[in-house]
PDB file of C-alpha atoms in Angstrom:
ATOM      1  CA  UNK A 244      -0.096   0.195   0.051  1.00  0.00           C
ATOM      2  CA  UNK A 245       0.879   3.612  -0.531  1.00  0.00           C
ATOM      3  CA  UNK A 246       2.175   5.692   2.023  1.00  0.00           C
ATOM      4  CA  UNK A 247       0.270   8.404   3.168  1.00  0.00           C
ATOM      5  CA  UNK A 248       2.827  11.211   1.513  1.00  0.00           C
ATOM      6  CA  UNK A 249       3.142   9.361  -1.313  1.00  0.00           C
ATOM      7  CA  UNK A 250      -0.563   9.113  -1.682  1.00  0.00           C
ATOM      8  CA  UNK A 251      -0.863  12.795  -1.287  1.00  0.00           C
ATOM      9  CA  UNK A 252       1.990  13.734  -3.675  1.00  0.00           C
ATOM     10  CA  UNK A 253       0.443  11.638  -6.518  1.00  0.00           C
ATOM     11  CA  UNK A 254      -3.048  12.956  -5.771  1.00  0.00           C
ATOM     12  CA  UNK A 255      -1.327  16.081  -6.507  1.00  0.00           C
ATOM     13  CA  UNK A 256       0.349  15.324 -10.032  1.00  0.00           C
ATOM     14  CA  UNK A 257      -1.518  16.825 -13.183  1.00  0.00           C
ATOM     15  CA  UNK A 258      -1.236  14.982 -16.281  1.00  0.00           C
ATOM     16  CA  UNK A 259      -0.879  17.669 -18.988  1.00  0.00           C
ATOM     17  CA  UNK A 260      -3.994  18.346 -21.544  1.00  0.00           C
ATOM     18  CA  UNK A 261      -4.617  16.454 -24.379  1.00  0.00           C
ATOM     19  CA  UNK A 262      -3.466  19.551 -26.446  1.00  0.00           C
ATOM     20  CA  UNK A 263      -0.119  19.885 -24.467  1.00  0.00           C
ATOM     21  CA  UNK A 264       0.618  16.628 -25.885  1.00  0.00           C
ATOM     22  CA  UNK A 265      -0.713  17.578 -29.496  1.00  0.00           C
ATOM     23  CA  UNK A 266       1.637  20.676 -29.016  1.00  0.00           C
ATOM     24  CA  UNK A 267       4.656  19.096 -28.012  1.00  0.00           C
ATOM     25  CA  UNK A 268       4.501  15.817 -30.019  1.00  0.00           C
ATOM     26  CA  UNK A 269       2.960  16.824 -32.992  1.00  0.00           C
ATOM     27  CA  UNK A 270       2.972  20.380 -33.491  1.00  0.00           C
ATOM     28  CA  UNK A 271       6.526  21.532 -32.644  1.00  0.00           C
ATOM     29  CA  UNK A 272       8.295  18.782 -34.804  1.00  0.00           C
ATOM     30  CA  UNK A 273       5.714  19.521 -37.799  1.00  0.00           C
ATOM     31  CA  UNK A 274       6.575  23.321 -37.684  1.00  0.00           C
ATOM     32  CA  UNK A 275      10.160  22.549 -37.021  1.00  0.00           C
ATOM     33  CA  UNK A 276      10.236  20.167 -40.388  1.00  0.00           C
ATOM     34  CA  UNK A 277       8.145  23.370 -42.214  1.00  0.00           C
ATOM     35  CA  UNK A 278      10.651  25.954 -40.945  1.00  0.00           C
ATOM     36  CA  UNK A 279      13.661  23.946 -42.017  1.00  0.00           C
ATOM     37  CA  UNK A 280      12.329  23.197 -45.697  1.00  0.00           C
ATOM     38  CA  UNK A 281      10.718  26.291 -46.324  1.00  0.00           C
ATOM     39  CA  UNK A 282      13.697  28.403 -44.519  1.00  0.00           C
ATOM     40  CA  UNK A 283      16.111  26.391 -46.482  1.00  0.00           C
ATOM     41  CA  UNK A 284      14.564  27.564 -49.921  1.00  0.00           C
ATOM     42  CA  UNK A 285      13.980  31.033 -48.750  1.00  0.00           C
ATOM     43  CA  UNK A 286      17.759  31.304 -48.080  1.00  0.00           C
ATOM     44  CA  UNK A 287      18.951  30.058 -51.301  1.00  0.00           C
ATOM     45  CA  UNK A 288      16.324  32.151 -53.385  1.00  0.00           C
ATOM     46  CA  UNK A 289      17.699  35.446 -51.621  1.00  0.00           C
ATOM     47  CA  UNK A 290      21.094  34.591 -53.547  1.00  0.00           C
ATOM     48  CA  UNK A 291      19.344  35.746 -56.917  1.00  0.00           C
ATOM     49  CA  UNK A 292      15.991  37.633 -55.372  1.00  0.00           C
ATOM     50  CA  UNK A 293      17.306  40.201 -53.794  1.00  0.00           C
ATOM     51  CA  UNK A 294      14.016  41.978 -53.862  1.00  0.00           C
ATOM     52  CA  UNK A 295      12.683  38.714 -51.470  1.00  0.00           C
ATOM     53  CA  UNK A 296       9.331  37.974 -53.265  1.00  0.00           C
ATOM     54  CA  UNK A 297      10.219  34.682 -53.368  1.00  0.00           C
ATOM     55  CA  UNK A 298      10.953  34.279 -49.443  1.00  0.00           C
ATOM     56  CA  UNK A 299       7.759  36.300 -48.856  1.00  0.00           C
ATOM     57  CA  UNK A 300       6.225  33.399 -50.802  1.00  0.00           C
ATOM     58  CA  UNK A 301       8.020  30.664 -48.755  1.00  0.00           C
ATOM     59  CA  UNK A 302       6.318  32.697 -45.609  1.00  0.00           C
ATOM     60  CA  UNK A 303       3.206  32.795 -46.937  1.00  0.00           C
ATOM     61  CA  UNK A 304       3.028  29.195 -47.014  1.00  0.00           C
ATOM     62  CA  UNK A 305       4.882  28.534 -43.892  1.00  0.00           C
ATOM     63  CA  UNK A 306       2.021  30.669 -42.335  1.00  0.00           C
ATOM     64  CA  UNK A 307      -0.702  28.749 -43.929  1.00  0.00           C
ATOM     65  CA  UNK A 308       0.770  24.990 -43.436  1.00  0.00           C
ATOM     66  CA  UNK A 309       0.998  26.451 -39.515  1.00  0.00           C
ATOM     67  CA  UNK A 310      -2.607  27.432 -39.612  1.00  0.00           C
ATOM     68  CA  UNK A 311      -3.812  24.381 -40.976  1.00  0.00           C
ATOM     69  CA  UNK A 312      -1.725  22.163 -38.838  1.00  0.00           C
ATOM     70  CA  UNK A 313      -2.962  23.711 -35.584  1.00  0.00           C
ATOM     71  CA  UNK A 314      -6.571  24.016 -36.650  1.00  0.00           C
ATOM     72  CA  UNK A 315      -6.768  27.494 -37.109  1.00  0.00           C
ATOM     73  CA  UNK A 316      -9.641  28.899 -39.258  1.00  0.00           C
ATOM     74  CA  UNK A 317      -9.164  32.671 -40.047  1.00  0.00           C
ATOM     75  CA  UNK A 318     -12.000  35.029 -41.162  1.00  0.00           C
ATOM     76  CA  UNK A 319     -10.902  37.878 -43.052  1.00  0.00           C
ATOM     77  CA  UNK A 320     -12.985  40.921 -43.147  1.00  0.00           C
ATOM     78  CA  UNK A 321     -12.665  44.260 -44.772  1.00  0.00           C
ATOM     79  CA  UNK A 322     -10.217  43.492 -47.962  1.00  0.00           C
ATOM     80  CA  UNK A 323     -12.355  45.705 -49.842  1.00  0.00           C
ATOM     81  CA  UNK A 324     -11.523  48.677 -48.148  1.00  0.00           C
ATOM     82  CA  UNK A 325      -7.851  48.395 -49.454  1.00  0.00           C
ATOM     83  CA  UNK A 326      -6.479  48.994 -53.212  1.00  0.00           C
ATOM     84  CA  UNK A 327      -4.453  45.661 -54.506  1.00  0.00           C
ATOM     85  CA  UNK A 328      -0.757  46.646 -55.329  1.00  0.00           C
ATOM     86  CA  UNK A 329      -0.635  49.707 -53.040  1.00  0.00           C
ATOM     87  CA  UNK A 330       1.614  50.230 -50.699  1.00  0.00           C
ATOM     88  CA  UNK A 331       0.710  50.379 -46.908  1.00  0.00           C
ATOM     89  CA  UNK A 332       1.735  50.327 -43.524  1.00  0.00           C
ATOM     90  CA  UNK A 333      -0.456  47.908 -41.809  1.00  0.00           C
ATOM     91  CA  UNK A 334      -0.645  48.457 -38.054  1.00  0.00           C
ATOM     92  CA  UNK A 335      -1.823  45.537 -35.752  1.00  0.00           C
ATOM     93  CA  UNK A 336      -2.698  44.476 -32.387  1.00  0.00           C
ATOM     94  CA  UNK A 337      -0.341  41.780 -31.044  1.00  0.00           C
ATOM     95  CA  UNK A 338      -1.643  38.902 -28.334  1.00  0.00           C
ATOM     96  CA  UNK A 339      -0.289  35.407 -29.742  1.00  0.00           C
ATOM     97  CA  UNK A 340       2.770  34.386 -31.776  1.00  0.00           C
ATOM     98  CA  UNK A 341       0.123  33.437 -34.146  1.00  0.00           C
ATOM     99  CA  UNK A 342      -0.687  37.055 -35.355  1.00  0.00           C
ATOM    100  CA  UNK A 343       1.936  36.636 -37.727  1.00  0.00           C
ATOM    101  CA  UNK A 344       1.225  33.888 -39.714  1.00  0.00           C
ATOM    102  CA  UNK A 345      -2.581  34.941 -39.700  1.00  0.00           C
ATOM    103  CA  UNK A 346      -1.633  38.155 -41.132  1.00  0.00           C
ATOM    104  CA  UNK A 347       0.983  36.929 -43.767  1.00  0.00           C
ATOM    105  CA  UNK A 348      -1.762  34.247 -44.983  1.00  0.00           C
ATOM    106  CA  UNK A 349      -4.761  36.507 -44.830  1.00  0.00           C
ATOM    107  CA  UNK A 350      -2.906  39.486 -46.676  1.00  0.00           C
ATOM    108  CA  UNK A 351      -2.593  39.360 -50.650  1.00  0.00           C
ATOM    109  CA  UNK A 352       0.575  42.046 -50.186  1.00  0.00           C
ATOM    110  CA  UNK A 353       4.536  41.745 -50.020  1.00  0.00           C
ATOM    111  CA  UNK A 354       4.951  42.227 -46.475  1.00  0.00           C
ATOM    112  CA  UNK A 355       7.788  43.400 -44.568  1.00  0.00           C
ATOM    113  CA  UNK A 356       8.265  43.722 -40.566  1.00  0.00           C
ATOM    114  CA  UNK A 357       9.674  45.924 -38.304  1.00  0.00           C
ATOM    115  CA  UNK A 358      12.039  44.263 -35.979  1.00  0.00           C
ATOM    116  CA  UNK A 359      13.630  44.484 -32.575  1.00  0.00           C
ATOM    117  CA  UNK A 360      17.463  45.046 -33.691  1.00  0.00           C
ATOM    118  CA  UNK A 361      18.189  42.083 -31.238  1.00  0.00           C
ATOM    119  CA  UNK A 362      16.807  39.828 -33.705  1.00  0.00           C
ATOM    120  CA  UNK A 363      18.950  40.616 -36.495  1.00  0.00           C
ATOM    121  CA  UNK A 364      22.250  39.458 -34.059  1.00  0.00           C
ATOM    122  CA  UNK A 365      20.371  35.909 -34.710  1.00  0.00           C
ATOM    123  CA  UNK A 366      22.998  33.846 -36.740  1.00  0.00           C
ATOM    124  CA  UNK A 367      21.632  33.237 -40.359  1.00  0.00           C
ATOM    125  CA  UNK A 368      18.209  34.272 -39.502  1.00  0.00           C
ATOM    126  CA  UNK A 369      18.925  38.045 -38.571  1.00  0.00           C
ATOM    127  CA  UNK A 370      21.042  37.909 -42.098  1.00  0.00           C
ATOM    128  CA  UNK A 371      18.216  36.232 -43.599  1.00  0.00           C
ATOM    129  CA  UNK A 372      15.751  38.938 -42.602  1.00  0.00           C
ATOM    130  CA  UNK A 373      17.973  41.856 -43.572  1.00  0.00           C
ATOM    131  CA  UNK A 374      18.485  40.436 -47.195  1.00  0.00           C
ATOM    132  CA  UNK A 375      14.679  40.311 -47.599  1.00  0.00           C
ATOM    133  CA  UNK A 376      13.970  44.082 -46.742  1.00  0.00           C
ATOM    134  CA  UNK A 377      13.004  43.685 -43.018  1.00  0.00           C
ATOM    135  CA  UNK A 378      13.870  46.341 -40.918  1.00  0.00           C
ATOM    136  CA  UNK A 379      15.448  46.176 -37.724  1.00  0.00           C
ATOM    137  CA  UNK A 380      15.240  49.241 -34.993  1.00  0.00           C
ATOM    138  CA  UNK A 381      17.631  49.744 -31.863  1.00  0.00           C
ATOM    139  CA  UNK A 382      14.692  51.044 -29.712  1.00  0.00           C
ATOM    140  CA  UNK A 383      17.793  52.390 -27.383  1.00  0.00           C
ATOM    141  CA  UNK A 384      19.324  54.547 -29.947  1.00  0.00           C
ATOM    142  CA  UNK A 385      16.903  54.639 -33.009  1.00  0.00           C
ATOM    143  CA  UNK A 386      18.363  55.824 -36.437  1.00  0.00           C
ATOM    144  CA  UNK A 387      15.339  57.720 -37.497  1.00  0.00           C
ATOM    145  CA  UNK A 388      17.012  58.695 -40.873  1.00  0.00           C
ATOM    146  CA  UNK A 389      18.317  55.301 -41.644  1.00  0.00           C
ATOM    147  CA  UNK A 390      15.529  53.744 -41.024  1.00  0.00           C
ATOM    148  CA  UNK A 391      13.602  56.328 -43.184  1.00  0.00           C
ATOM    149  CA  UNK A 392      15.643  55.901 -45.947  1.00  0.00           C
ATOM    150  CA  UNK A 393      15.232  51.941 -46.097  1.00  0.00           C
ATOM    151  CA  UNK A 394      11.611  52.541 -45.363  1.00  0.00           C
ATOM    152  CA  UNK A 395      11.614  54.539 -48.781  1.00  0.00           C
ATOM    153  CA  UNK A 396      13.648  52.012 -50.718  1.00  0.00           C
ATOM    154  CA  UNK A 397      11.089  49.532 -49.957  1.00  0.00           C
ATOM    155  CA  UNK A 398       8.348  51.552 -50.625  1.00  0.00           C
ATOM    156  CA  UNK A 399       9.856  51.914 -54.388  1.00  0.00           C
ATOM    157  CA  UNK A 400       9.454  48.475 -54.628  1.00  0.00           C
ATOM    158  CA  UNK A 401       6.042  48.319 -53.628  1.00  0.00           C
ATOM    159  CA  UNK A 402       6.433  46.408 -50.402  1.00  0.00           C
ATOM    160  CA  UNK A 403       4.185  47.113 -47.316  1.00  0.00           C
ATOM    161  CA  UNK A 404       5.191  47.501 -43.864  1.00  0.00           C
ATOM    162  CA  UNK A 405       3.671  45.572 -40.935  1.00  0.00           C
ATOM    163  CA  UNK A 406       4.196  47.016 -37.358  1.00  0.00           C
ATOM    164  CA  UNK A 407       3.083  45.895 -34.019  1.00  0.00           C
ATOM    165  CA  UNK A 408       2.903  49.089 -32.357  1.00  0.00           C
ATOM    166  CA  UNK A 409       2.275  47.868 -28.782  1.00  0.00           C
ATOM    167  CA  UNK A 410       6.266  46.311 -28.895  1.00  0.00           C
ATOM    168  CA  UNK A 411       5.052  43.242 -27.475  1.00  0.00           C
ATOM    169  CA  UNK A 412       2.718  40.553 -26.942  1.00  0.00           C
ATOM    170  CA  UNK A 413      -0.664  41.243 -24.819  1.00  0.00           C
ATOM    171  CA  UNK A 414      -0.803  39.535 -21.559  1.00  0.00           C
ATOM    172  CA  UNK A 415      -4.260  39.775 -21.020  1.00  0.00           C
ATOM    173  CA  UNK A 416      -5.905  40.199 -24.884  1.00  0.00           C
ATOM    174  CA  UNK A 417      -6.472  43.873 -24.658  1.00  0.00           C
ATOM    175  CA  UNK A 418      -4.715  46.378 -26.461  1.00  0.00           C
ATOM    176  CA  UNK A 419      -1.705  48.254 -25.163  1.00  0.00           C
ATOM    177  CA  UNK A 420      -0.751  51.808 -25.773  1.00  0.00           C
ATOM    178  CA  UNK A 421       0.920  52.040 -29.468  1.00  0.00           C
ATOM    179  CA  UNK A 422       4.260  53.594 -29.480  1.00  0.00           C
ATOM    180  CA  UNK A 423       4.747  56.457 -31.361  1.00  0.00           C
ATOM    181  CA  UNK A 424       8.281  55.771 -33.358  1.00  0.00           C
ATOM    182  CA  UNK A 425       6.736  54.239 -36.454  1.00  0.00           C
ATOM    183  CA  UNK A 426       4.150  56.599 -36.627  1.00  0.00           C
ATOM    184  CA  UNK A 427       6.615  59.314 -36.892  1.00  0.00           C
ATOM    185  CA  UNK A 428       8.022  57.774 -39.559  1.00  0.00           C
ATOM    186  CA  UNK A 429       4.751  56.862 -41.558  1.00  0.00           C
ATOM    187  CA  UNK A 430       4.013  60.728 -41.306  1.00  0.00           C
ATOM    188  CA  UNK A 431       7.659  61.611 -42.619  1.00  0.00           C
ATOM    189  CA  UNK A 432       6.817  59.059 -45.770  1.00  0.00           C
ATOM    190  CA  UNK A 433       3.508  60.016 -46.248  1.00  0.00           C
ATOM    191  CA  UNK A 434       2.390  56.273 -46.389  1.00  0.00           C
ATOM    192  CA  UNK A 435      -1.390  55.339 -45.550  1.00  0.00           C
ATOM    193  CA  UNK A 436      -1.909  53.257 -42.290  1.00  0.00           C
ATOM    194  CA  UNK A 437      -4.313  50.444 -42.383  1.00  0.00           C
ATOM    195  CA  UNK A 438      -5.338  49.499 -38.794  1.00  0.00           C
ATOM    196  CA  UNK A 439      -5.462  45.551 -38.551  1.00  0.00           C
ATOM    197  CA  UNK A 440      -7.394  43.886 -35.648  1.00  0.00           C
ATOM    198  CA  UNK A 441      -6.505  40.215 -34.856  1.00  0.00           C
ATOM    199  CA  UNK A 442      -9.230  38.491 -32.829  1.00  0.00           C
ATOM    200  CA  UNK A 443      -8.915  35.470 -31.293  1.00  0.00           C
ATOM    201  CA  UNK A 444      -5.570  34.395 -31.497  1.00  0.00           C
ATOM    202  CA  UNK A 445      -5.036  34.412 -27.883  1.00  0.00           C
ATOM    203  CA  UNK A 446      -7.154  31.501 -27.412  1.00  0.00           C
ATOM    204  CA  UNK A 447      -4.771  29.585 -29.941  1.00  0.00           C
ATOM    205  CA  UNK A 448      -1.704  30.426 -28.167  1.00  0.00           C
ATOM    206  CA  UNK A 449      -1.536  33.159 -25.580  1.00  0.00           C
ATOM    207  CA  UNK A 450       1.667  34.506 -24.305  1.00  0.00           C
ATOM    208  CA  UNK A 451       3.809  32.524 -21.815  1.00  0.00           C
ATOM    209  CA  UNK A 452       1.794  28.991 -22.800  1.00  0.00           C
ATOM    210  CA  UNK A 453       3.286  26.144 -24.631  1.00  0.00           C
ATOM    211  CA  UNK A 454       0.020  24.643 -25.356  1.00  0.00           C
ATOM    212  CA  UNK A 455      -2.318  25.529 -28.891  1.00  0.00           C
ATOM    213  CA  UNK A 456      -5.625  24.876 -29.560  1.00  0.00           C
ATOM    214  CA  UNK A 457      -7.871  24.782 -32.540  1.00  0.00           C
ATOM    215  CA  UNK A 458      -9.867  28.258 -32.834  1.00  0.00           C
ATOM    216  CA  UNK A 459     -11.579  30.569 -35.055  1.00  0.00           C
ATOM    217  CA  UNK A 460      -9.828  33.522 -35.605  1.00  0.00           C
ATOM    218  CA  UNK A 461     -11.084  37.175 -37.281  1.00  0.00           C
ATOM    219  CA  UNK A 462      -8.620  39.809 -39.013  1.00  0.00           C
ATOM    220  CA  UNK A 463     -10.352  42.729 -39.753  1.00  0.00           C
ATOM    221  CA  UNK A 464      -8.910  44.978 -41.877  1.00  0.00           C
ATOM    222  CA  UNK A 465     -10.368  48.773 -41.570  1.00  0.00           C
ATOM    223  CA  UNK A 466     -10.234  51.991 -43.695  1.00  0.00           C
ATOM    224  CA  UNK A 467      -6.686  53.511 -44.542  1.00  0.00           C
ATOM    225  CA  UNK A 468      -5.712  56.804 -42.600  1.00  0.00           C
ATOM    226  CA  UNK A 469      -3.844  58.910 -44.401  1.00  0.00           C
ATOM    227  CA  UNK A 470      -1.241  60.945 -42.085  1.00  0.00           C
ATOM    228  CA  UNK A 471      -1.226  64.594 -42.058  1.00  0.00           C
ATOM    229  CA  UNK A 472       1.051  66.301 -44.328  1.00  0.00           C
ATOM    230  CA  UNK A 473       3.707  67.801 -42.585  1.00  0.00           C
ATOM    231  CA  UNK A 474       6.767  68.593 -43.098  1.00  0.00           C
ATOM    232  CA  UNK A 475       8.727  68.095 -40.069  1.00  0.00           C
ATOM    233  CA  UNK A 476       6.744  66.433 -37.937  1.00  0.00           C
ATOM    234  CA  UNK A 477       7.138  66.210 -33.894  1.00  0.00           C
ATOM    235  CA  UNK A 478       6.710  63.314 -31.419  1.00  0.00           C
ATOM    236  CA  UNK A 479       3.550  65.080 -30.079  1.00  0.00           C
ATOM    237  CA  UNK A 480       2.181  64.505 -34.101  1.00  0.00           C
ATOM    238  CA  UNK A 481       2.985  60.775 -33.846  1.00  0.00           C
ATOM    239  CA  UNK A 482       1.500  60.604 -30.882  1.00  0.00           C
ATOM    240  CA  UNK A 483      -1.954  61.909 -31.852  1.00  0.00           C
ATOM    241  CA  UNK A 484      -2.041  59.862 -34.931  1.00  0.00           C
ATOM    242  CA  UNK A 485      -0.979  56.813 -32.940  1.00  0.00           C
ATOM    243  CA  UNK A 486      -4.105  57.358 -30.276  1.00  0.00           C
ATOM    244  CA  UNK A 487      -6.366  57.657 -33.704  1.00  0.00           C
ATOM    245  CA  UNK A 488      -4.872  54.347 -34.986  1.00  0.00           C
ATOM    246  CA  UNK A 489      -5.297  52.722 -31.375  1.00  0.00           C
ATOM    247  CA  UNK A 490      -8.935  53.616 -31.041  1.00  0.00           C
ATOM    248  CA  UNK A 491      -9.845  51.706 -34.362  1.00  0.00           C
ATOM    249  CA  UNK A 492      -7.839  48.572 -33.504  1.00  0.00           C
ATOM    250  CA  UNK A 493      -9.039  48.607 -29.555  1.00  0.00           C
ATOM    251  CA  UNK A 494     -12.274  49.100 -30.243  1.00  0.00           C
ATOM    252  CA  UNK A 495     -12.893  46.485 -32.397  1.00  0.00           C
ATOM    253  CA  UNK A 496     -10.716  44.055 -30.328  1.00  0.00           C
ATOM    254  CA  UNK A 497     -13.043  45.089 -27.159  1.00  0.00           C
ATOM    255  CA  UNK A 498     -15.945  44.690 -29.089  1.00  0.00           C
ATOM    256  CA  UNK A 499     -15.598  41.539 -31.064  1.00  0.00           C
ATOM    257  CA  UNK A 500     -13.247  39.806 -28.453  1.00  0.00           C
ATOM    258  CA  UNK A 501     -13.421  41.407 -24.947  1.00  0.00           C
ATOM    259  CA  UNK A 502     -17.210  42.419 -24.764  1.00  0.00           C
ATOM    260  CA  UNK A 503     -19.341  40.216 -22.355  1.00  0.00           C
ATOM    261  CA  UNK A 504     -21.581  38.974 -25.272  1.00  0.00           C
ATOM    262  CA  UNK A 505     -18.441  37.168 -26.920  1.00  0.00           C
ATOM    263  CA  UNK A 506     -17.105  33.801 -25.629  1.00  0.00           C
ATOM    264  CA  UNK A 507     -14.200  34.182 -23.346  1.00  0.00           C
ATOM    265  CA  UNK A 508     -10.509  33.340 -24.714  1.00  0.00           C
TER     266      UNK A 508
END
């Protein structure tokens, strides 16, 4: 017979739920395989495709496979509000690592991201992303002039930008304050901003949890917002634009995801 202390220890042990086992033994190996195969193809293509078009096609295929394997079904709303082939700055909320696959798989645009400079220091990955046209920002010492030059070079090639203006994933599903830096660049470049509201990815995999679950997700594309025509914009101008875009995204997230009438995520 079990000793009383042993019984208490055994009774307190928790067996991980089904989706934990599914994530660890099925999804992670599958996603690793997708990453190796498509990542290798993307890296090889960058030798001859300096614009990163084929690499972006690999990223879209990678995103689609991840969503399909996980069981994430995406409903896209509002694509008719934007013009195919036009260059935009897409600004999205951020609540899960699944946000990027959702956006890349759903938007038929050549997208490049603005990421932290620390990501550029990863062996091979940083080099590859930089060659593909993605931008890196040192938040402690941002080189605004250099970023703007690279930004305008992307625009000349018909590439759009994706920004997570909160700077990090939301821990509670609510939309945090939008940082002003990217909006200052958007005003200087004169590019229209498209607010994106990603709804439901937190249910798939919230921040800090090693477990994914199938879910229905919505991507809401809002009407473009044209930045004010200001020759020398200030941080105050950028904050005003950030607040305007934040209001659109936050209202959609609170209404469609966090209101009492919606299922809890």
